[in-house]
């Protein structure tokens, strides 16, 4: 078989990397189409995934009009590569996967998370043969929409596939018993982040200074704008492929971005998200809050004070790890599911009974009040 995968962000690389490895090991041909955005191609290189670049994703002054121009310029390359590869099934999300599948007359599988409806989903949904999303997804995307117990991060953080690197503390330069915190600042440069604001500059500085009184602070600044030279913090400068190892060993993650909060929570690390001006309700965060693995805050002082409270609580780490073990035991290994869906060419009816049983038709679920 020939499987075409779209990995447009670092998170997409992690989502598909185990499935790609397994499909290649089984003798199938896989091609990843990607764009130059953040560390996406760095991760593809690190994990040895077969890829080609179809364009760049510019983030300065981003808007829907700029997105449309960017999309139009990239479709030619996507079409050429898709026709040349001649896939049996296409995986991705948004207009890229929909276009490639339509052009090559190939089944399209969209793998989504729980985000508000937007342009990407609107234009791609009519062309999808199969849509997969977490059970906490609140949207009904039609008869071909199926949900699974878990999150998209279960493709790479499920206990069956993730084992932290025992040397990560040495790589970070921290002692075996030295507490440390990861702080993630969002660049807010994606289309769905338009007009959103996270931590303000003065809040970033205050947060770092206060946390540094109780732990070593590592800062991951997506926008690469912060000057840490006069602040009691170190830049997180390991290869981006090691971020989950660093998260798993951390005492706390504080962020104004979503994916890393989900990841830290599933690794059993206390994970706090500052909403800023984002007033959307996300099913994934609500579920992780219910499980006692993540917390969200609308007020800056509240997230700062709660972070300090956790860092001074000697039993916090054990509580979170216990909750994590109890919670993730019931979650789906999404990489297993992706491999089987690929081999079935996106046809749910062709799946084995156990895999088909792990999927629930969204349309048949009871309405959520």
Coordinates of N, CA, C and O in Angstrom, one line a residue, residues 16 31 40 68 71 108 198 254 282 293 325 353:
X16 N 1.7 11.0 14.0 CA 1.8 10.0 13.0 C 3.1 9.2 13.0 O 3.2 8.2 12.3
X31 N 4.6 8.4 2.4 CA 5.2 9.8 2.1 C 4.5 10.8 3.0 O 3.3 10.8 3.1
X40 N 9.0 21.7 12.6 CA 8.3 20.5 11.9 C 9.3 19.6 11.2 O 9.4 18.4 11.4
X68 N -5.3 32.3 2.5 CA -5.8 31.9 1.2 C -4.7 32.1 0.1 O -4.6 31.2 -0.8
X71 N -2.2 29.3 0.6 CA -2.8 28.0 0.2 C -2.8 27.8 -1.3 O -2.4 26.7 -1.8
X108 N -10.0 9.7 2.1 CA -9.3 10.7 3.0 C -9.7 10.4 4.4 O -10.9 10.3 4.7
X198 N -2.2 35.8 25.4 CA -1.9 34.9 26.5 C -1.2 35.7 27.6 O -1.7 36.8 28.0
X254 N 3.6 25.1 33.1 CA 2.7 26.3 33.1 C 2.8 26.8 31.6 O 3.9 27.1 31.1
X282 N -13.0 23.9 25.7 CA -12.5 22.8 25.0 C -12.8 21.5 25.8 O -12.5 21.4 27.0
X293 N -5.9 16.0 36.3 CA -4.5 16.1 35.7 C -4.1 17.4 35.2 O -3.0 17.7 34.9
X325 N -1.9 7.1 36.2 CA -1.9 5.6 36.0 C -3.3 5.1 35.9 O -3.7 4.2 35.1
X353 N -12.7 -6.6 14.5 CA -13.8 -6.4 15.5 C -13.3 -5.6 16.7 O -14.0 -4.6 17.1

